[in-house]
């Protein structure tokens, strides 16, 4: 990423206020895979509606595991995890889809369906939600165009560059206007210029009202915004609100 | 974000692409195994049906008749006695007809054991009367015994009871075996499909995960596998049923002329069999769809 790259001139979402609704809340959460060692230890934080937050930490610190808890791919081993006011421990599997539709996820490795076109990949959340193609086709096309891929509408993801695939992943994550957007190393596979463009895209989404959490070990990216930073090290979380 | 934003975007034309892509490398062996299982299931079903039909026919033949066996008496003409007795029996209520067989007929029945050179004329060969009854339940055994006693004839009356019991037991066993075999094959087919569906879910975990992340329910994901395996089951079922029909036609055409198959149940081709074979693809598709859905749902439930 280019030195001195700053986006602080882009105001943080006006919805972000200290008294606003908590979208995700963790209280003394621990997590382990099977009978393995504890990956996350006594993690506590809150993501408030409209906030923009970074999650940093070295590789292996537990960022991806924390994100897995947030997008409900895994259960906490202990502690309390709340999504949109619901305690995850009391949820049945059948309750998850409705909550997941309120969360958009961008993965470092994209997780596109390579046999589908860019348009079909972006439209996937709407299709899964049972909407008719005719009802969303134009909106999806507009979104694909908005992320700069109008000329790749019918391309297969595998034929696109890393940055283009990342934009497809972002478009898919936001197509159903989620309340929370989380991104795992979204700039890990792109050049600095594309990283800046992607970050600008996240900021724009945040200004439109989406709560954003970006997990990254790229400190240049973190320094580009005056947004709160949560740092993970050896499974423990520290919180730094730079705006305060 | 780029110049793309300037021109109004047009969505691509056409319908939805399949969310679960075909996997020829994995599906082909499964298709072959499924088709073979359906083929065997069809043969088992046809066998069960023909056993059922044949045993009913045998039982009807045995239940609706009896045989009077007249033992020759020194100084009497057994053939003439049989004719006289048959006439009297035929006049009894509930008797359709009574046919006296001659000594020559009896010798012909014994040919398989004694050859065609003829029996010694002084060998006492029983003479038979075939009695056909109107009602299998109304056998006039006492009346026939009275006629024989009055005429002073030494005879046995065989109502085929011991044969019909044996045939009934044998046919019941054959039916059970055929239906048991059919159930086993269907169970094996369901197990194979369930195994394949689990393997397919593992192979397509990327699809299942992507769908879950964007909010798909387990039912939605399982539905994709269900539709895919239904389609495979229908195609395999049609193939297996066609081959079973060809075998049945060959046996029906060739078997009817083969003396060696006289005592075996013949494969029939009535509307029932045609409908059964026509239903095989749907049944195979249903079994495949159900077992795939249950297997995938069970696998997905383990994930939370």
Coordinates of C-alpha atoms in Angstrom, one line a residue:
Chain A
X1 CA 0.0 0.0 0.0
X2 CA 1.3 3.5 -0.9
X3 CA 2.9 5.3 2.0
X4 CA 0.9 8.1 3.5
X5 CA -2.4 6.6 2.3
X6 CA -5.1 8.1 4.6
X7 CA -8.9 8.1 4.3
X8 CA -9.5 10.1 7.4
X9 CA -11.1 12.7 5.3
X10 CA -14.0 10.3 4.9
X11 CA -16.1 10.7 8.0
X12 CA -16.9 7.7 10.0
X13 CA -20.6 6.8 9.8
X14 CA -22.8 9.2 11.6
X15 CA -24.8 6.3 13.0
X16 CA -21.9 5.3 15.2
X17 CA -22.7 6.5 18.7
X18 CA -21.7 5.1 22.0
X19 CA -25.3 4.6 23.1
X20 CA -26.4 2.8 19.8
X21 CA -27.6 -0.7 19.6
X22 CA -25.2 -3.6 20.1
X23 CA -25.2 -5.8 17.1
X24 CA -22.6 -8.3 18.3
X25 CA -21.5 -8.7 21.9
X26 CA -18.9 -11.1 23.4
X27 CA -18.5 -11.6 27.1
X28 CA -15.6 -13.7 28.4
X29 CA -15.8 -15.9 25.4
X30 CA -13.5 -18.9 25.0
X31 CA -13.2 -21.1 22.0
X32 CA -11.4 -24.3 21.1
X33 CA -11.6 -26.7 18.2
X34 CA -12.6 -30.2 19.5
X35 CA -10.4 -31.0 22.5
X36 CA -7.5 -28.8 21.3
X37 CA -6.0 -25.9 23.1
X38 CA -8.1 -22.7 23.7
X39 CA -7.7 -20.5 20.6
X40 CA -9.6 -17.5 22.1
X41 CA -9.4 -16.7 25.8
X42 CA -11.8 -14.4 27.7
X43 CA -12.7 -12.3 24.7
X44 CA -15.1 -9.5 25.4
X45 CA -16.2 -6.7 23.0
X46 CA -19.2 -5.1 21.5
X47 CA -19.9 -4.1 17.9
X48 CA -22.4 -1.2 17.8
X49 CA -24.7 -0.5 14.9
X50 CA -23.0 1.7 12.3
X51 CA -19.5 1.3 13.7
X52 CA -16.4 0.6 11.6
X53 CA -13.8 -1.5 13.5
X54 CA -10.5 -3.1 12.6
X55 CA -9.4 -6.4 14.1
X56 CA -5.7 -6.9 14.0
X57 CA -3.1 -9.3 15.2
X58 CA -0.4 -11.5 13.8
X59 CA -1.1 -14.7 11.9
X60 CA -2.3 -17.4 14.2
X61 CA -3.6 -14.9 16.8
X62 CA -7.1 -16.2 16.3
X63 CA -8.6 -13.5 14.0
X64 CA -10.3 -16.0 11.7
X65 CA -11.6 -18.0 14.7
X66 CA -13.1 -14.9 16.1
X67 CA -14.8 -14.2 12.8
X68 CA -16.1 -17.7 12.6
X69 CA -17.8 -17.1 15.9
X70 CA -19.3 -13.8 14.6
X71 CA -20.7 -15.4 11.4
X72 CA -21.9 -18.4 13.4
X73 CA -19.8 -21.1 11.7
X74 CA -18.7 -22.3 15.2
X75 CA -20.0 -22.2 18.7
X76 CA -18.1 -20.7 21.6
X77 CA -16.7 -23.1 24.1
X78 CA -17.6 -20.8 27.0
X79 CA -18.8 -17.3 27.7
X80 CA -21.7 -15.4 26.1
X81 CA -22.1 -14.5 22.5
X82 CA -24.9 -12.4 21.4
X83 CA -26.1 -11.6 17.8
X84 CA -28.7 -8.9 17.3
X85 CA -29.8 -9.4 20.9
X86 CA -30.0 -13.2 20.7
X87 CA -27.8 -15.4 22.9
X88 CA -26.1 -17.8 20.5
X89 CA -26.0 -20.6 23.1
X90 CA -29.8 -20.8 23.0
X91 CA -30.1 -20.9 19.2
X92 CA -31.1 -24.0 17.3
X93 CA -29.5 -24.8 13.9
X94 CA -32.8 -23.8 12.2
X95 CA -32.5 -20.3 13.7
X96 CA -29.1 -19.6 12.1
X97 CA -30.1 -18.8 8.5
X98 CA -32.2 -15.8 9.4
X99 CA -29.4 -14.4 11.5
X100 CA -26.7 -15.2 8.9
X101 CA -28.7 -13.2 6.3
X102 CA -28.1 -10.2 8.4
X103 CA -24.4 -10.7 8.1
X104 CA -22.3 -10.3 5.0
X105 CA -18.9 -12.1 5.0
X106 CA -15.9 -11.5 2.7
X107 CA -13.3 -14.2 2.9
X108 CA -9.6 -13.8 2.1
X109 CA -9.9 -16.8 -0.2
X110 CA -13.1 -15.4 -1.7
X111 CA -15.1 -18.7 -1.6
X112 CA -16.8 -18.1 -4.9
X113 CA -18.7 -20.8 -6.7
X114 CA -16.5 -21.2 -9.7
X115 CA -19.2 -22.9 -11.8
X116 CA -21.4 -19.8 -11.5
X117 CA -20.9 -16.5 -13.3
X118 CA -20.0 -13.3 -11.4
X119 CA -23.7 -12.2 -11.7
X120 CA -24.9 -15.5 -10.3
X121 CA -22.4 -15.4 -7.4
X122 CA -23.4 -11.9 -6.4
X123 CA -27.1 -12.8 -6.6
X124 CA -26.6 -16.0 -4.5
X125 CA -27.9 -14.6 -1.2
X126 CA -31.1 -13.3 -2.9
X127 CA -31.6 -16.5 -4.7
X128 CA -31.2 -18.5 -1.5
X129 CA -33.7 -16.2 0.2
X130 CA -36.2 -17.3 -2.4
X131 CA -36.4 -14.1 -4.5
X132 CA -37.3 -14.3 -8.1
X133 CA -34.6 -13.5 -10.6
X134 CA -36.7 -10.9 -12.3
X135 CA -37.1 -9.0 -9.0
X136 CA -33.4 -8.6 -8.3
X137 CA -31.6 -8.9 -11.7
X138 CA -31.3 -5.2 -12.3
X139 CA -30.2 -4.4 -8.8
X140 CA -27.6 -7.1 -8.9
X141 CA -26.4 -5.9 -12.3
X142 CA -26.1 -2.3 -10.9
X143 CA -24.2 -3.6 -7.8
X144 CA -21.8 -5.5 -10.0
X145 CA -21.3 -2.4 -12.0
X146 CA -20.8 -0.3 -8.8
X147 CA -17.9 -2.5 -7.9
X148 CA -16.5 -1.9 -11.3
X149 CA -17.1 -5.3 -12.9
X150 CA -20.0 -4.6 -15.4
X151 CA -17.9 -6.0 -18.2
X152 CA -17.3 -9.2 -16.2
X153 CA -21.0 -9.9 -15.4
X154 CA -21.0 -13.3 -17.1
X155 CA -17.4 -14.2 -16.4
X156 CA -16.4 -17.1 -14.2
X157 CA -14.7 -16.0 -11.0
X158 CA -11.6 -18.1 -11.7
X159 CA -10.9 -16.0 -14.8
X160 CA -10.7 -12.8 -12.8
X161 CA -7.7 -11.2 -11.0
X162 CA -7.5 -11.3 -7.2
X163 CA -8.7 -7.8 -6.8
X164 CA -11.7 -8.4 -9.1
X165 CA -12.6 -11.6 -7.2
X166 CA -12.4 -9.7 -4.0
X167 CA -14.8 -7.1 -5.3
X168 CA -17.2 -9.9 -6.4
X169 CA -17.0 -11.3 -2.9
X170 CA -17.8 -7.8 -1.4
X171 CA -20.7 -7.4 -3.8
X172 CA -22.0 -10.8 -2.8
X173 CA -21.6 -9.9 0.9
X174 CA -23.6 -6.7 0.6
X175 CA -26.2 -7.5 -2.0
X176 CA -28.9 -8.2 0.5
X177 CA -28.0 -5.1 2.5
X178 CA -26.7 -6.8 5.7
X179 CA -26.6 -5.0 8.9
X180 CA -23.0 -6.3 9.6
X181 CA -20.2 -6.8 7.1
X182 CA -17.2 -8.7 8.2
X183 CA -14.1 -9.1 6.0
X184 CA -11.2 -11.4 6.7
X185 CA -8.0 -10.0 5.2
X186 CA -9.8 -8.4 2.3
X187 CA -6.6 -6.8 1.0
X188 CA -4.4 -9.9 1.4
X189 CA -4.4 -10.8 -2.2
X190 CA -4.4 -7.4 -3.9
X191 CA -1.9 -4.7 -4.7
X192 CA -1.7 -1.5 -2.6
X193 CA -3.8 0.5 -5.1
X194 CA -6.6 -2.1 -5.1
X195 CA -6.3 -2.3 -1.3
X196 CA -7.0 1.5 -1.1
X197 CA -10.0 1.1 -3.5
X198 CA -11.4 -1.7 -1.5
X199 CA -11.0 0.2 1.7
X200 CA -12.8 3.1 0.2
X201 CA -15.6 0.7 -0.8
X202 CA -15.9 -0.5 2.8
X203 CA -16.0 3.1 4.1
X204 CA -18.7 3.9 1.6
X205 CA -20.8 0.9 2.7
X206 CA -20.3 2.0 6.3
X207 CA -21.5 5.5 5.5
X208 CA -24.6 3.9 4.0
X209 CA -25.3 2.4 7.4
X210 CA -23.6 -1.0 7.4
X211 CA -21.6 -2.0 10.5
X212 CA -18.2 -3.0 9.2
X213 CA -15.5 -5.2 10.9
X214 CA -12.3 -5.8 9.0
X215 CA -9.8 -8.4 10.1
X216 CA -6.3 -7.6 8.9
X217 CA -2.7 -7.9 9.9
X218 CA -1.9 -5.0 7.4
X219 CA -1.2 -2.1 9.7
X220 CA -0.9 0.3 6.8
X221 CA -4.5 -0.4 6.2
X222 CA -5.4 0.1 9.8
X223 CA -3.6 3.4 10.0
X224 CA -5.5 4.7 6.9
X225 CA -8.6 5.3 9.0
X226 CA -9.3 6.7 12.5
X227 CA -11.4 3.7 13.4
X228 CA -11.4 1.7 16.6
X229 CA -9.0 -1.2 16.6
X230 CA -9.3 -4.5 18.4
X231 CA -6.0 -6.4 18.7
X232 CA -5.7 -10.1 19.2
X233 CA -2.5 -11.7 20.5
X234 CA -2.3 -15.2 21.6
X235 CA -6.1 -15.5 21.8
X236 CA -6.6 -12.5 24.0
X237 CA -8.2 -9.3 22.8
X238 CA -7.3 -5.7 23.6
X239 CA -9.4 -2.8 22.5
X240 CA -8.3 0.6 21.3
X241 CA -10.8 3.3 20.4
X242 CA -8.7 5.9 18.5
X243 CA -11.6 8.1 18.0
X244 CA -12.1 8.5 21.7
Chain B
X1 CA -15.7 2.9 -9.1
X2 CA -14.8 2.9 -12.8
X3 CA -16.1 3.8 -16.1
X4 CA -18.5 0.8 -15.9
X5 CA -20.6 2.9 -13.6
X6 CA -21.4 5.4 -16.4
X7 CA -23.3 3.0 -18.7
X8 CA -26.5 1.5 -17.4
X9 CA -25.8 -2.2 -16.6
X10 CA -27.9 -4.9 -18.1
X11 CA -28.4 -8.1 -16.3
X12 CA -27.4 -11.2 -18.3
X13 CA -30.3 -13.0 -20.0
X14 CA -31.2 -16.6 -19.2
X15 CA -32.2 -18.6 -16.2
X16 CA -30.5 -19.8 -13.1
X17 CA -27.4 -21.9 -13.3
X18 CA -27.4 -25.1 -11.3
X19 CA -26.0 -24.5 -7.8
X20 CA -24.8 -28.1 -7.5
X21 CA -22.6 -28.8 -10.6
X22 CA -22.7 -32.2 -12.2
X23 CA -19.9 -34.5 -11.3
X24 CA -19.6 -37.1 -14.1
X25 CA -16.5 -38.8 -12.6
X26 CA -18.4 -39.5 -9.4
X27 CA -21.9 -39.9 -10.8
X28 CA -21.1 -42.5 -13.5
X29 CA -20.1 -45.4 -11.3
X30 CA -23.0 -44.6 -9.0
X31 CA -25.4 -44.6 -11.9
X32 CA -24.1 -48.0 -13.0
X33 CA -24.4 -49.5 -9.5
X34 CA -27.9 -48.0 -9.1
X35 CA -29.1 -49.3 -12.5
X36 CA -27.9 -52.8 -11.6
X37 CA -29.7 -52.6 -8.3
X38 CA -32.9 -51.5 -9.9
X39 CA -32.5 -54.2 -12.5
X40 CA -32.2 -56.8 -9.8
X41 CA -35.1 -55.3 -7.9
X42 CA -37.2 -55.4 -11.0
X43 CA -36.4 -59.1 -11.5
X44 CA -37.1 -59.8 -7.8
X45 CA -40.5 -58.0 -8.2
X46 CA -41.3 -59.8 -11.4
X47 CA -40.3 -63.1 -9.7
X48 CA -42.4 -62.4 -6.7
X49 CA -45.4 -61.6 -8.9
X50 CA -45.0 -64.7 -11.1
X51 CA -44.5 -66.9 -8.0
X52 CA -47.7 -65.4 -6.6
X53 CA -49.6 -66.0 -9.8
X54 CA -48.3 -69.5 -10.3
X55 CA -49.0 -70.6 -6.8
X56 CA -52.5 -69.3 -7.0
X57 CA -53.0 -71.2 -10.2
X58 CA -51.5 -74.4 -8.7
X59 CA -53.8 -74.0 -5.7
X60 CA -56.8 -73.5 -7.9
X61 CA -56.0 -76.6 -9.9
X62 CA -55.5 -78.7 -6.8
X63 CA -58.4 -77.3 -4.8
X64 CA -60.9 -77.7 -7.6
X65 CA -60.4 -81.3 -8.2
X66 CA -60.0 -84.8 -6.7
X67 CA -58.9 -88.1 -7.9
X68 CA -60.5 -91.5 -7.3
X69 CA -58.0 -94.4 -7.6
X70 CA -59.7 -97.7 -8.3
X71 CA -57.6 -100.8 -7.5
X72 CA -58.3 -103.7 -9.9
X73 CA -60.2 -106.6 -8.3
X74 CA -59.8 -110.2 -9.6
X75 CA -62.6 -111.1 -11.9
X76 CA -63.9 -107.5 -12.5
X77 CA -63.3 -105.1 -15.3
X78 CA -61.6 -102.1 -13.7
X79 CA -62.1 -99.9 -16.8
X80 CA -65.8 -100.6 -16.8
X81 CA -66.0 -100.0 -13.1
X82 CA -64.3 -96.6 -13.5
X83 CA -66.8 -95.7 -16.2
X84 CA -69.8 -96.7 -14.1
X85 CA -68.5 -94.9 -11.0
X86 CA -67.6 -91.8 -12.9
X87 CA -71.1 -91.6 -14.3
X88 CA -72.6 -91.8 -10.8
X89 CA -70.1 -89.2 -9.3
X90 CA -70.9 -86.8 -12.2
X91 CA -74.5 -86.7 -11.1
X92 CA -73.6 -85.6 -7.5
X93 CA -74.4 -82.0 -6.6
X94 CA -71.2 -79.7 -6.7
X95 CA -69.5 -81.9 -9.3
X96 CA -68.7 -80.3 -12.6
X97 CA -67.7 -83.5 -14.3
X98 CA -66.0 -86.9 -13.7
X99 CA -63.8 -88.5 -16.3
X100 CA -62.8 -92.1 -16.2
X101 CA -59.3 -92.8 -17.3
X102 CA -58.5 -96.2 -18.8
X103 CA -55.7 -98.6 -17.9
X104 CA -53.9 -97.3 -21.0
X105 CA -54.1 -93.8 -19.6
X106 CA -52.6 -95.0 -16.3
X107 CA -49.8 -96.9 -18.1
X108 CA -49.1 -93.7 -20.0
X109 CA -48.7 -91.8 -16.7
X110 CA -46.3 -94.5 -15.5
X111 CA -44.1 -94.3 -18.7
X112 CA -41.5 -91.9 -17.2
X113 CA -40.7 -94.7 -14.6
X114 CA -41.4 -98.0 -16.5
X115 CA -40.6 -96.9 -20.1
X116 CA -42.7 -97.3 -23.2
X117 CA -42.4 -101.1 -23.6
X118 CA -45.6 -101.7 -21.8
X119 CA -46.5 -103.2 -18.4
X120 CA -47.2 -106.9 -17.9
X121 CA -50.9 -107.5 -18.4
X122 CA -51.3 -109.3 -15.1
X123 CA -49.8 -106.3 -13.1
X124 CA -52.6 -104.6 -11.2
X125 CA -52.5 -101.0 -12.4
X126 CA -55.0 -98.7 -10.7
X127 CA -57.5 -96.9 -12.9
X128 CA -58.2 -93.2 -12.2
X129 CA -61.2 -91.0 -12.2
X130 CA -60.6 -87.2 -12.5
X131 CA -63.3 -85.3 -10.7
X132 CA -63.7 -81.6 -11.3
X133 CA -65.7 -79.7 -8.7
X134 CA -67.8 -76.6 -8.8
X135 CA -66.8 -75.4 -5.4
X136 CA -63.5 -76.3 -3.8
X137 CA -65.0 -76.1 -0.4
X138 CA -67.9 -78.4 -1.1
X139 CA -66.0 -81.7 -1.7
X140 CA -68.6 -84.6 -1.6
X141 CA -66.2 -87.1 -0.1
X142 CA -68.8 -89.0 1.9
X143 CA -71.1 -89.3 -1.1
X144 CA -68.3 -90.7 -3.3
X145 CA -67.3 -93.1 -0.6
X146 CA -70.9 -94.3 -0.4
X147 CA -71.0 -94.9 -4.2
X148 CA -67.8 -96.9 -4.0
X149 CA -68.9 -98.9 -1.0
X150 CA -72.3 -99.7 -2.6
X151 CA -70.5 -100.8 -5.8
X152 CA -68.1 -102.9 -3.8
X153 CA -65.1 -101.3 -5.2
X154 CA -61.7 -101.0 -3.5
X155 CA -60.6 -97.4 -4.1
X156 CA -58.7 -94.4 -2.6
X157 CA -60.1 -90.9 -2.8
X158 CA -57.3 -88.3 -3.1
X159 CA -58.5 -84.7 -2.5
X160 CA -55.0 -83.4 -3.0
X161 CA -55.0 -82.0 0.5
X162 CA -51.4 -83.1 1.2
X163 CA -50.2 -81.6 -2.1
X164 CA -52.1 -78.3 -1.7
X165 CA -50.6 -77.9 1.8
X166 CA -47.1 -78.5 0.5
X167 CA -47.7 -76.2 -2.5
X168 CA -49.2 -73.5 -0.2
X169 CA -46.2 -73.7 2.1
X170 CA -43.7 -73.7 -0.8
X171 CA -45.4 -70.8 -2.6
X172 CA -45.6 -68.8 0.7
X173 CA -41.9 -69.4 1.2
X174 CA -41.2 -68.4 -2.3
X175 CA -43.2 -65.2 -1.9
X176 CA -41.5 -64.3 1.3
X177 CA -38.1 -64.9 -0.3
X178 CA -38.9 -62.8 -3.3
X179 CA -40.3 -59.9 -1.2
X180 CA -37.3 -60.2 1.2
X181 CA -34.9 -60.1 -1.7
X182 CA -36.8 -57.0 -3.1
X183 CA -36.6 -55.3 0.3
X184 CA -32.9 -56.1 0.7
X185 CA -32.1 -54.7 -2.8
X186 CA -34.1 -51.5 -2.1
X187 CA -32.3 -51.2 1.3
X188 CA -29.0 -51.7 -0.4
X189 CA -29.9 -49.1 -3.0
X190 CA -30.9 -46.6 -0.3
X191 CA -27.6 -47.3 1.6
X192 CA -25.5 -46.8 -1.6
X193 CA -27.3 -43.5 -2.4
X194 CA -27.0 -42.3 1.2
X195 CA -23.2 -43.1 1.1
X196 CA -22.9 -41.4 -2.2
X197 CA -24.8 -38.3 -1.0
X198 CA -22.5 -38.0 2.0
X199 CA -19.5 -38.3 -0.2
X200 CA -21.0 -35.8 -2.6
X201 CA -21.6 -33.4 0.3
X202 CA -18.0 -33.7 1.4
X203 CA -16.8 -33.2 -2.2
X204 CA -19.1 -30.2 -2.5
X205 CA -18.5 -28.7 0.9
X206 CA -17.5 -25.5 -0.8
X207 CA -21.0 -25.2 -2.2
X208 CA -22.7 -26.1 1.0
X209 CA -20.5 -23.7 3.0
X210 CA -21.0 -20.8 0.6
X211 CA -24.8 -21.4 0.7
X212 CA -24.9 -21.6 4.5
X213 CA -22.9 -18.4 4.8
X214 CA -25.3 -16.5 2.6
X215 CA -28.2 -17.8 4.7
X216 CA -29.3 -21.0 3.1
X217 CA -31.3 -23.4 5.4
X218 CA -30.3 -27.0 5.8
X219 CA -33.5 -27.9 3.9
X220 CA -32.4 -25.7 1.0
X221 CA -29.0 -27.4 0.8
X222 CA -30.5 -30.9 1.2
X223 CA -33.0 -30.1 -1.5
X224 CA -30.2 -29.5 -4.0
X225 CA -28.8 -33.0 -3.3
X226 CA -32.3 -34.5 -3.2
X227 CA -33.1 -33.2 -6.7
X228 CA -29.8 -34.3 -8.1
X229 CA -30.1 -37.8 -6.7
X230 CA -33.8 -38.0 -7.8
X231 CA -32.7 -37.3 -11.3
X232 CA -29.9 -39.9 -11.1
X233 CA -32.3 -42.4 -9.5
X234 CA -34.9 -41.9 -12.3
X235 CA -32.3 -42.4 -15.0
X236 CA -30.8 -45.4 -13.3
X237 CA -34.3 -46.8 -12.7
X238 CA -35.3 -46.4 -16.3
X239 CA -32.1 -48.1 -17.4
X240 CA -32.5 -51.0 -14.9
X241 CA -36.2 -51.4 -15.8
X242 CA -35.5 -51.6 -19.5
X243 CA -32.9 -54.3 -19.0
X244 CA -35.3 -56.2 -16.7
X245 CA -38.0 -55.9 -19.3
X246 CA -35.7 -57.3 -22.0
X247 CA -34.8 -60.3 -19.7
X248 CA -38.5 -60.9 -18.9
X249 CA -39.4 -60.8 -22.6
X250 CA -36.6 -63.3 -23.4
X251 CA -37.7 -65.6 -20.6
X252 CA -41.4 -65.2 -21.5
X253 CA -40.8 -66.0 -25.2
X254 CA -38.1 -68.7 -24.8
X255 CA -39.2 -70.1 -21.4
X256 CA -42.7 -71.0 -22.6
X257 CA -41.3 -73.4 -25.1
X258 CA -38.8 -75.0 -22.8
X259 CA -40.0 -78.3 -21.1
X260 CA -37.3 -77.9 -18.5
X261 CA -39.1 -74.8 -17.2
X262 CA -42.4 -76.5 -16.9
X263 CA -42.5 -76.5 -13.2
X264 CA -40.9 -73.1 -12.7
X265 CA -43.0 -70.0 -12.4
X266 CA -43.0 -68.2 -15.7
X267 CA -42.3 -64.5 -16.1
X268 CA -45.6 -63.0 -17.2
X269 CA -46.2 -59.8 -19.1
X270 CA -49.6 -58.6 -18.0
X271 CA -50.5 -55.0 -17.6
X272 CA -49.6 -55.3 -13.9
X273 CA -46.0 -56.2 -14.8
X274 CA -45.8 -53.4 -17.4
X275 CA -47.1 -50.9 -14.9
X276 CA -44.6 -52.2 -12.2
X277 CA -41.7 -51.8 -14.6
X278 CA -42.9 -48.3 -15.7
X279 CA -43.1 -47.3 -12.0
X280 CA -39.5 -48.5 -11.3
X281 CA -37.8 -45.2 -12.4
X282 CA -40.1 -43.2 -10.1
X283 CA -39.7 -45.5 -7.2
X284 CA -35.9 -45.5 -7.7
X285 CA -35.9 -41.7 -8.0
X286 CA -38.0 -41.5 -4.8
X287 CA -35.8 -43.9 -2.8
X288 CA -32.7 -42.0 -4.1
X289 CA -34.1 -38.6 -3.3
X290 CA -35.3 -39.6 0.2
X291 CA -32.1 -41.3 1.2
X292 CA -30.0 -38.5 -0.1
X293 CA -32.0 -35.9 1.7
X294 CA -32.0 -37.7 5.0
X295 CA -28.2 -38.4 4.7
X296 CA -27.4 -34.8 3.9
X297 CA -29.6 -33.4 6.6
X298 CA -28.1 -35.7 9.1
X299 CA -24.6 -34.6 8.1
X300 CA -25.5 -30.9 8.2
X301 CA -27.1 -31.3 11.7
X302 CA -23.7 -32.4 13.0
X303 CA -22.2 -29.1 12.1
X304 CA -23.7 -26.9 14.9

